[in-house]
XYZ file of C-alpha atoms in Angstrom:
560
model
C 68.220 28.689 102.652
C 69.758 31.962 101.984
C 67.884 35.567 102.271
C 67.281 36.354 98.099
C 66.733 39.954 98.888
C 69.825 40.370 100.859
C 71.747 38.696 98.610
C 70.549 40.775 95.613
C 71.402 44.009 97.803
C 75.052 42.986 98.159
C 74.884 42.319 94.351
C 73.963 45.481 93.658
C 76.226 47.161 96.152
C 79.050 45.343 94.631
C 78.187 46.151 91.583
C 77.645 50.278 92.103
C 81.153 50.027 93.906
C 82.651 48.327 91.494
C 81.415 51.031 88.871
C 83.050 53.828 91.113
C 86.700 51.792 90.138
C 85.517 50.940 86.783
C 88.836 53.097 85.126
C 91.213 50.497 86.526
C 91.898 48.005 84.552
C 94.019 44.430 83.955
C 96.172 47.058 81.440
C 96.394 50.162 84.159
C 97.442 51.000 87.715
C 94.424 51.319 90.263
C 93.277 51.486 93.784
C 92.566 49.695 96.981
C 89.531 49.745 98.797
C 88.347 48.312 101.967
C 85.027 49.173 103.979
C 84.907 49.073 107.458
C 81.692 48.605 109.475
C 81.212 48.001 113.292
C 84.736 47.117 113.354
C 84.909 44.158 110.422
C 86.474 44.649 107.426
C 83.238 43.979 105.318
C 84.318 44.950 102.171
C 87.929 44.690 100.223
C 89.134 44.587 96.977
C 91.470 45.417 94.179
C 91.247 47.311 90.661
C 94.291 47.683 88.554
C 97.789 46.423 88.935
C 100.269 47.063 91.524
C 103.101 46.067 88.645
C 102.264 47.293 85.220
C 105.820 45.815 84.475
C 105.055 41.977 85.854
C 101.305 42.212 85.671
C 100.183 42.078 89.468
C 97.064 42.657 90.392
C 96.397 44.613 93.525
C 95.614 42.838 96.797
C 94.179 44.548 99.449
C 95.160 42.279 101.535
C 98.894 42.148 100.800
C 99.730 45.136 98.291
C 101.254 47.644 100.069
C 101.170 51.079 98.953
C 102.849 54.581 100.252
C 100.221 55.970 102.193
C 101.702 59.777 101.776
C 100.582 61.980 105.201
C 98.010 59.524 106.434
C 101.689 58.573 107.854
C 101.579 62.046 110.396
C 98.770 60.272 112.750
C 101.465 57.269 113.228
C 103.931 59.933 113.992
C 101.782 62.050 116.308
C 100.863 58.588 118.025
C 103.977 57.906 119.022
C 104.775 61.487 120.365
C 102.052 60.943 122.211
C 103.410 57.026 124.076
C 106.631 59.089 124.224
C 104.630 61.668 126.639
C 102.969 58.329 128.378
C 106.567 56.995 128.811
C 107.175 60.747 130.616
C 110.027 61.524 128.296
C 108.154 64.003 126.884
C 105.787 67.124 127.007
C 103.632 68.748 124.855
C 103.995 72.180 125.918
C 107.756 71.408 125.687
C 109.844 74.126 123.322
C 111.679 71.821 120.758
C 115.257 73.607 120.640
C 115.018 71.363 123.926
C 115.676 67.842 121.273
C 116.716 69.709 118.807
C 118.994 72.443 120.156
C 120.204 72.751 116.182
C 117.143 74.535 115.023
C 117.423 78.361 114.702
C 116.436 80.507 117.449
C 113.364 82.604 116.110
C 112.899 84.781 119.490
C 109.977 82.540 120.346
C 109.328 79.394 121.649
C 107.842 76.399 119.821
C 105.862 73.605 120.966
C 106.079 70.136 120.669
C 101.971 70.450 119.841
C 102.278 73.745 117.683
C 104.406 71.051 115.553
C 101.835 68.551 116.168
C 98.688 70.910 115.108
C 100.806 72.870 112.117
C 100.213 75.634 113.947
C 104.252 76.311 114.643
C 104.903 78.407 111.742
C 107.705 76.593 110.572
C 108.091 76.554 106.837
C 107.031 73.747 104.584
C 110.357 71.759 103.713
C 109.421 70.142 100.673
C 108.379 73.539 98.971
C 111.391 75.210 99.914
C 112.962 72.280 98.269
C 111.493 72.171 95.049
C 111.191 76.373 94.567
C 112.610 76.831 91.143
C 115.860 74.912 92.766
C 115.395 72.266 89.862
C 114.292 69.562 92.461
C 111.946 67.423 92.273
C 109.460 65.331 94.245
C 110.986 62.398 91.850
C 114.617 63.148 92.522
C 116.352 61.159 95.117
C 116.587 63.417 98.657
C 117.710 62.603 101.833
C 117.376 63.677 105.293
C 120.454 65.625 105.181
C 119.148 67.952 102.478
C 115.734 67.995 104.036
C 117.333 69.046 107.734
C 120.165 71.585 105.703
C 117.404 73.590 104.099
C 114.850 73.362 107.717
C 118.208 75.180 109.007
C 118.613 77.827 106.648
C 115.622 79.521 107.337
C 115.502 82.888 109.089
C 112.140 83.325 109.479
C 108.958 81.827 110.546
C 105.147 82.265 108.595
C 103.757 83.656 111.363
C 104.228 83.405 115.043
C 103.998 80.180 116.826
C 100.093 79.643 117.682
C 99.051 82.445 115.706
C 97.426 80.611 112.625
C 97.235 77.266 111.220
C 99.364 76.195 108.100
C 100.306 72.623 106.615
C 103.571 72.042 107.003
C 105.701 68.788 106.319
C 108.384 69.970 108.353
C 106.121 69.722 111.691
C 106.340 66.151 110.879
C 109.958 65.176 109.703
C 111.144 66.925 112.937
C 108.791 65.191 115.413
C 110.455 62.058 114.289
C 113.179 63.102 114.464
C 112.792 63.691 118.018
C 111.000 60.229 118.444
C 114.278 59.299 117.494
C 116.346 61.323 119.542
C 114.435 60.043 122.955
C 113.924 56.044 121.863
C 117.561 55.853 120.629
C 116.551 53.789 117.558
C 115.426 54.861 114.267
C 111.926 56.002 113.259
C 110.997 53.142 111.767
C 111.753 50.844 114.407
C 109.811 52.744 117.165
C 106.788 52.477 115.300
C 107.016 48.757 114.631
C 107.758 47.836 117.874
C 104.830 50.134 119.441
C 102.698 50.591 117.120
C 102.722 48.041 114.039
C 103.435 44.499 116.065
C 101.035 45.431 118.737
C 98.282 45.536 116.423
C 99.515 42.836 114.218
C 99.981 45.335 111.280
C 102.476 42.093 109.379
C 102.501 44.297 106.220
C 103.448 47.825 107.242
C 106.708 49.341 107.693
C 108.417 52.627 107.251
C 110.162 52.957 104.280
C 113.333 54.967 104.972
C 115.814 54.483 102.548
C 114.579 55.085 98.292
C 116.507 51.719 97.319
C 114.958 49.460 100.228
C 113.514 46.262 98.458
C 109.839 45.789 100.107
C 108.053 42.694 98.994
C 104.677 43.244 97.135
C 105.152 47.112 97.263
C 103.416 48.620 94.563
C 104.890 50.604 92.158
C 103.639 54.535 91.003
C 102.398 55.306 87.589
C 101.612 58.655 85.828
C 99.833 58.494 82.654
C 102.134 59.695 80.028
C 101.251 61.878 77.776
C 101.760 59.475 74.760
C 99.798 56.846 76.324
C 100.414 54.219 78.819
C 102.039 55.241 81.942
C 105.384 55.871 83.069
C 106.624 55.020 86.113
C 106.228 58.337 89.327
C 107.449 56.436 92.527
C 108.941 58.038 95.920
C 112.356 58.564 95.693
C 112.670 60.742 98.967
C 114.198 59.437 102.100
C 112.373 61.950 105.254
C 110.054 60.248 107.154
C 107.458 60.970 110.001
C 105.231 63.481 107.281
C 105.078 60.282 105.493
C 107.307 57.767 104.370
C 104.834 54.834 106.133
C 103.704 51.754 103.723
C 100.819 49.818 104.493
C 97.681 47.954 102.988
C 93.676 47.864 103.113
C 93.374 44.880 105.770
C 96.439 46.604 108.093
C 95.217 50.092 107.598
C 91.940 48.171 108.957
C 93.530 47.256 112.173
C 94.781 50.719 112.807
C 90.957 52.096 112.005
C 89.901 49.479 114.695
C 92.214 51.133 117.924
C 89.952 53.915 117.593
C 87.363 51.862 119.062
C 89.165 49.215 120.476
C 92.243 50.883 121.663
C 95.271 48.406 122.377
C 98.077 50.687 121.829
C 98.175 54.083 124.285
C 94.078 53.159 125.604
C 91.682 55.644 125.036
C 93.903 58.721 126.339
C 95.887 58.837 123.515
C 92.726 57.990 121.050
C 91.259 61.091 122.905
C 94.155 63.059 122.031
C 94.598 62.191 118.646
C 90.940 63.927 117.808
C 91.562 66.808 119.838
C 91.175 69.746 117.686
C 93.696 72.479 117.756
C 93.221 75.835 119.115
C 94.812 79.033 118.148
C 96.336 81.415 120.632
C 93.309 83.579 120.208
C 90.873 81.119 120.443
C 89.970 79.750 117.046
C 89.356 76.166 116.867
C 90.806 74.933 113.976
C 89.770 71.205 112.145
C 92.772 70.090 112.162
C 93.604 67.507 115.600
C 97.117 65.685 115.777
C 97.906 64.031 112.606
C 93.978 64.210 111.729
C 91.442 66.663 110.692
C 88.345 66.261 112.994
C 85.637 67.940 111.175
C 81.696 67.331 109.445
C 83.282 67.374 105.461
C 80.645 64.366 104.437
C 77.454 65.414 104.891
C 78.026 67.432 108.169
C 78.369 64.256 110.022
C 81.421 64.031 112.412
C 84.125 62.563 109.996
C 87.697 62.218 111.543
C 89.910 61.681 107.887
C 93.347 62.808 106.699
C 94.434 61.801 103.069
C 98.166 61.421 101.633
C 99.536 62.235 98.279
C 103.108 61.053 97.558
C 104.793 60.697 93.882
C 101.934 58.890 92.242
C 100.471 57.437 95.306
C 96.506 59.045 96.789
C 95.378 57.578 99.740
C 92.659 58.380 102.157
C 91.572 56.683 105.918
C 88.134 58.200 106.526
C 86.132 57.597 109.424
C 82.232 58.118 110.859
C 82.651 57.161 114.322
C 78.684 57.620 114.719
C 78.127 55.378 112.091
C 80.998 53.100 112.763
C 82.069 53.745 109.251
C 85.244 53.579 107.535
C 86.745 53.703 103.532
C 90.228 53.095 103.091
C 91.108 54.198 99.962
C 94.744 53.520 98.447
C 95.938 54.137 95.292
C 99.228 54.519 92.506
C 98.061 56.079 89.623
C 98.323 59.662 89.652
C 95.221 62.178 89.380
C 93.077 60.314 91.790
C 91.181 62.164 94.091
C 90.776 59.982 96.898
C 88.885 62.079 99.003
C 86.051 62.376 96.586
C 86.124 58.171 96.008
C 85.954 57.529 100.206
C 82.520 60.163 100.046
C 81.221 58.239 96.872
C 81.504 54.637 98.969
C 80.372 56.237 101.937
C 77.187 57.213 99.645
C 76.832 53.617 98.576
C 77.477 51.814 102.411
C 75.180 54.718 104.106
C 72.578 54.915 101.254
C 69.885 54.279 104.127
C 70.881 56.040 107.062
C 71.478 59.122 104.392
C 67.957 58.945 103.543
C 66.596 58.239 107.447
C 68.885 61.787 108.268
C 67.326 63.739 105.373
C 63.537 62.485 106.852
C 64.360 63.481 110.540
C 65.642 67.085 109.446
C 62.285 67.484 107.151
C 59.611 65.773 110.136
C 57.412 68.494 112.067
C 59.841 68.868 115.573
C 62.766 68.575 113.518
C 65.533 71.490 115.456
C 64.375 74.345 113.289
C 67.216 76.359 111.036
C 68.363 78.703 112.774
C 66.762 82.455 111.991
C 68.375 85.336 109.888
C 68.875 87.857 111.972
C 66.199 91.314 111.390
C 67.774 92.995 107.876
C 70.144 96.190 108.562
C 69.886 99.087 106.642
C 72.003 99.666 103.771
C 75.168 101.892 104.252
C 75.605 105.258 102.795
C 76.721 105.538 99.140
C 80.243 107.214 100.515
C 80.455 104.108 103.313
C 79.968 101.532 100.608
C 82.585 103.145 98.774
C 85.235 102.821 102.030
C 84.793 99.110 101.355
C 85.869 98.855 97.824
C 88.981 97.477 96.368
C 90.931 94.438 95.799
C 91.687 92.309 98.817
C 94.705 89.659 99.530
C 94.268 86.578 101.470
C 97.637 86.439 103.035
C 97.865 82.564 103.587
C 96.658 81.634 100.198
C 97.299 84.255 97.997
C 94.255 84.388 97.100
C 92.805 87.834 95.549
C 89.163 88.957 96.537
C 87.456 92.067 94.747
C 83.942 94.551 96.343
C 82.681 96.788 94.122
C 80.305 99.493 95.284
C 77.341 99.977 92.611
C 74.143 100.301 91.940
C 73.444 100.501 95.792
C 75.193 97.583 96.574
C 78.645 95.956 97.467
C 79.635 93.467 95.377
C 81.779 90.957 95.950
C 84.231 88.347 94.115
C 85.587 85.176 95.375
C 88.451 83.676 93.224
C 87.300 82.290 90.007
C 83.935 83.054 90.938
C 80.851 85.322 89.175
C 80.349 88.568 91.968
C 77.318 88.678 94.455
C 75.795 91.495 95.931
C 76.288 91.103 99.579
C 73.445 91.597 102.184
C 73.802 94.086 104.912
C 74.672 92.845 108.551
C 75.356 95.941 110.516
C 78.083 98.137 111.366
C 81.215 97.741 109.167
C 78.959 94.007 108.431
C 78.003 91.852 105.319
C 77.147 88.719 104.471
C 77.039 86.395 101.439
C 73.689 86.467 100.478
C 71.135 83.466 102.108
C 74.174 82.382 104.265
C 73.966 84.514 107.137
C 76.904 82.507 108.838
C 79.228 83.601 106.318
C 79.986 87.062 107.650
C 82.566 89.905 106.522
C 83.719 92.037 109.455
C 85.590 95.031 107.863
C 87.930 97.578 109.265
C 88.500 100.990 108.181
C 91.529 101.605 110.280
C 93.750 99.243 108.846
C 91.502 98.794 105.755
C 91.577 94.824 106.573
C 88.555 92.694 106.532
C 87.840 89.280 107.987
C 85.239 86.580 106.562
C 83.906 83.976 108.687
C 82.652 80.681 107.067
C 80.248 78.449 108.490
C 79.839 77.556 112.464
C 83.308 79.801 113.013
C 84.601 76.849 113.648
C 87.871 77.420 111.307
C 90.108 79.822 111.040
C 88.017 83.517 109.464
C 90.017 84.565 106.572
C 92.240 87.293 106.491
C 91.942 89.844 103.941
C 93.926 93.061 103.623
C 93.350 95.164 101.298
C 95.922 95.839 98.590
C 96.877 98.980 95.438
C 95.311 97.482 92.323
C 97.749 97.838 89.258
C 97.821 101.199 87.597
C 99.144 99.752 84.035
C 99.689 103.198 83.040
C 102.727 103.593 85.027
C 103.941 99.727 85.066
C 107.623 99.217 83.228
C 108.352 95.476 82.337
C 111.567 96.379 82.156
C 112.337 97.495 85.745
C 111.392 93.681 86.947
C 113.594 92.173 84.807
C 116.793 90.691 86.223
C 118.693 87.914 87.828
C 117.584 87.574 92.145
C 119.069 85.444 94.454
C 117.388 83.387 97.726
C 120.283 82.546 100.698
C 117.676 80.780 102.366
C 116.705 78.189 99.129
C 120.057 78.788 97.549
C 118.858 79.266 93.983
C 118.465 82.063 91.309
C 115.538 83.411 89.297
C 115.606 85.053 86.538
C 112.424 87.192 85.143
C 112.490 88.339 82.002
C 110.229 89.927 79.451
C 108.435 88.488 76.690
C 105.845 89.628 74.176
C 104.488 92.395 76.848
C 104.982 90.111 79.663
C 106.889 89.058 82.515
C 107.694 85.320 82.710
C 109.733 83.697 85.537
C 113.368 81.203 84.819
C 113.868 78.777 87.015
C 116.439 75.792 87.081
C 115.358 72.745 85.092
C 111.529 74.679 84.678
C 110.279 76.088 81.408
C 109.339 79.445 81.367
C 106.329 80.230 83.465
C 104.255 83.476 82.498
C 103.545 86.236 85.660
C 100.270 87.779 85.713
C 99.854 91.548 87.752
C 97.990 90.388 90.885
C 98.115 94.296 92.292
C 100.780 97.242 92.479
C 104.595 95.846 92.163
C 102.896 91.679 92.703
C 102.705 89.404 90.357
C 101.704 85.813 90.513
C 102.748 82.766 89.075
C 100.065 79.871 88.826
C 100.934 77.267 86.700
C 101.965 74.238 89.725
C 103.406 76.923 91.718
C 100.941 79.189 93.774
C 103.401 81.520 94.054
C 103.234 85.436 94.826
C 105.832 87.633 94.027
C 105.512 91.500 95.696
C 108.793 93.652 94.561
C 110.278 95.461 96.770
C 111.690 99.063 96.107
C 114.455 101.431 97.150
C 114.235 105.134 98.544
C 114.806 105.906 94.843
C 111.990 103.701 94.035
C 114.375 101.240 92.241
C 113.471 97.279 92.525
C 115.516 95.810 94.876
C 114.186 92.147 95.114
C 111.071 90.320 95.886
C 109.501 88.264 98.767
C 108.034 85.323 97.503
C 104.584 83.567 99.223
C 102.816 80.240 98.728
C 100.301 78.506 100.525
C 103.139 76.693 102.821
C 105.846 79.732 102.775
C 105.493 82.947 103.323
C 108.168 85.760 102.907
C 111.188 83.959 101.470
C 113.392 86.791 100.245
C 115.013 87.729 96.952
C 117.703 90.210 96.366
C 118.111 91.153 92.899
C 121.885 90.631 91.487
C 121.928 92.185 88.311
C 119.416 93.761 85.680
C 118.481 91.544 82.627
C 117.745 91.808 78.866
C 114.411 90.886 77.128
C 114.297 87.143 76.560
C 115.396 85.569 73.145
């Protein structure tokens, strides 16, 4: 006779995951979802419809969808069996496989690739900068590998600091390529895929390729319905991998189980990266290795491609795991693996939150004794507006009332707490700690355990909008390195950047001769003057490229 109560539980269960999916319907796209525990698939299903134009229904266990960058831990596995085959190091500089790429004065490593920590700029952003391109448009691996060799410049010195960068990727296949003598695709198939009996996963490599039971992408359009957002570019290695639930399932299980490379290269995989000067960042090889959900070790990477969201998220303590694949744009996948995981781990959630609250419990750790608060004139040192130079982000401090006051981004200021000398911290956090220098009137702000990169924040001229002239930005500018024109141009008392096949998007004054430009973009735009403080260009910064230059061409009118 079956267990009642256990089969009410699963009812329930069902029916509180089923809620979470409750958007996707018999007349939309939807999601895949299977739940791994102690290595069995225990939970799978589909919501929505692979084909809105045939009416499919998803499987999980045959639909397969383009899993975006969860593709990079394929790629970094098989850099890693190319080092077990001894064909290759990590340490190894890669103008050593690719003797094409521009020399930059310093070396780069087959793991600063690996870890994004090589500096190398983010192809796909250089590619779709105002150039008219688009992450629908069909693109190959020629125009991916002509614009990678354009480039003059790095972000940053290799090992210096950690930024996301496709390019890492696409290269590190290509060199898979380079040593196996076979394509991409084939490597991985033969090493990776068969091996584990992955029958529905492949690497699609060329836009047209006919995949059975591939499911289309869908944006909703903004007259209703959905139109149709699928991948139309050809790089692969930063993604470019299809797969479903039940293979993606198989993959989860080498972690524990490994078949293909044994536990070295499982080891290796998780391995978080370390910056030159010591900083351990989250990121590992093709993963991010950190305690996101609930401050439990979760090792997790999620891909977003054309219309396609999909997250592999794994608790290895609780021998947990939410696949999470979808092709409807707007999904935030990430947030739908924690909600499961809530669901699944409902009970070991609650046994954590009684062990940290039982007498014996490890106690918080202390705030340190209180510091005095710095001199009026002192506080003052500290005021101003502050860049973030790998995000662009702009932070504000305030000295007032006998306090320093801070501003995050799109946040309300806080008076910040004294930690000692040149010290802060965010009030009732006393790990999150501003270090500030006078000298080079920089600041760093350390979040958490430390263990991710502090931010960087230098401290910038606000605008003086007595003395700023519209006019003197406007013009036409020109990018050798993205080969493409802007145009900015004023309009109504403000400056609004022309782009090919873009609408007009408004600049606002970020601080003295920078402007930013936020709507999809990110971008930063600081002009650059002459002796006879004329504008001369501007060097543009995202959050995946820094310092791509613009030389102005001619001066421009106000726009129509």
């Amino acid at each position: 006779m079956a267990d009642t109560s256990d089969t009410s539980q699963t009812t329930e269960l069902t029916q509180r995951v089923d809620a979470l999916f409750s958007a996707y319907d018999a007349g939309s796209p939807g999601c895949a979802l299977g739940v791994i525990r102690n290595g069995e698939l225990v939970y799978k299903k589909g919501y929505g419809n692979a084909s809105l134009e045939f009416g499919v229904p998803i499987d999980p266990e045959n639909t397969a969808f383009a899993i975006g960058s969860i593709s990079k831990q394929f790629t970094a596995a098989a850099i890693l069996l190319l080092v077990q085959d001894g064909k290759i190091s990590l340490t190894d500089d890669i103008r050593q496989y690719l003797p094409e790429m521009p020399n930059y004065g310093k070396a780069i490593s087959i793991d600063h690739m690996l870890s994004h920590t090589s500096g190398l700029r983010d192809y796909t952003v250089l590619m779709t900068m105002g150039t008219g391109v688009r992450e629908v448009d069909y693109s190959s691996d020629a125009d991916a590998m002509a614009i990678i060799l354009r480039q003059t410049s790095l972000n940053f010195a290799p090992g210096a600091h950690f930024m996301y960068s496709n390019t890492n990727y696409f290269l590190l296949a290509k060199i898979v390529e380079r040593l196996s003598s076979q394509p991409f695709g084939t490597f991985l198939q033969e090493r990776i895929f068969q091996p584990l009996n992955m029958r529905h996963t492949r690497v699609r490599d060329k836009y047209d390729a006919v995949v059975r039971q591939r499911a289309m992408g869908y944006a909703p359009s903004a007259t209703g319905g959905y139109s149709i957002k699928d991948v139309n570019w050809e790089q692969v290695g930063n993604t470019g991998v299809l797969s479903t639930v039940s293979d993606l399932a198989k993959w989860d299980g080498n972690f524990y189980q490994p078949r293909v490379g044994g536990a070295w290269l499982v080891k290796q995989l998780q391995q978080n990266a370390i910056r030159s000067d010591g900083i351990r960042l989250s990121h590992a090889r093709g993963l991010i290795v950190d305690g996101a959900y609930r401050g439990m070790r979760s090792v997790h990477h999620a891909g977003d491609t054309a219309a396609f969201h999909a997250q592999l998220f794994r608790l290895p303590e609780q021998r947990f795991s939410a696949v999470v694949l979808c092709n409807v744009d707007g999904v935030d996948q990430t947030l739908l693996s924690f909600k499961v995981a809530d669901i699944f781990l409902a009970d070991e959630i609650k046994k954590r939150r009684a062990t940290v609250a039982q007498p014996g419990a490890r106690p918080a750790a202390r705030a340190p004794a209180p510091a005095s608060m710095p001199s009026a004139s002192e506080l003052e040192s500290y005021a101003g507006v502050y860049l973030e130079r790998y995000s662009q982000s702009l932070h504000a401090r305030e000295a007032r009332d006998g306090h320093l006051w801070y501003r995050a981004p799109q946040r309300e200021p806080v008076a910040l707490e004294p930690g000692g000398a040149q010290r802060f911290r965010l009030p009732g956090k006393m790990e999150n700690l501003f270090q500030f220098s006078r000298q080079d009137k920089r600041a760093l702000l350390t979040i958490g355990s430390g263990a991710d990169e502090p931010l960087e924040l230098v401290r910038v001229k606000p605008v003086q909008t007595d003395r700023v002239r519209l006019e003197d930005y406007a013009g036409t500018y020109f990018s050798p390195e993205i080969n493409v024109h802007w145009t900015i141009v004023t309009k109504d008392g403000k400056l609004y950047k022309q782009a090919q096949r873009e609408a007009s998007k408004p600049m606002s004054p970020a601080f003295e001769d920078a402007y930013t430009v936020t709507i999809d973009d990110q971008e930063l735009l600081r002009f650059t003057r002459n002796s006879r403080q004329r504008i001369t260009g501007f060097i543009v910064d995202n959050p995946r490229v820094l310092n791509v230059v613009f030389s102005r061409t001619r001066s421009a009118a106000k726009a129509d």
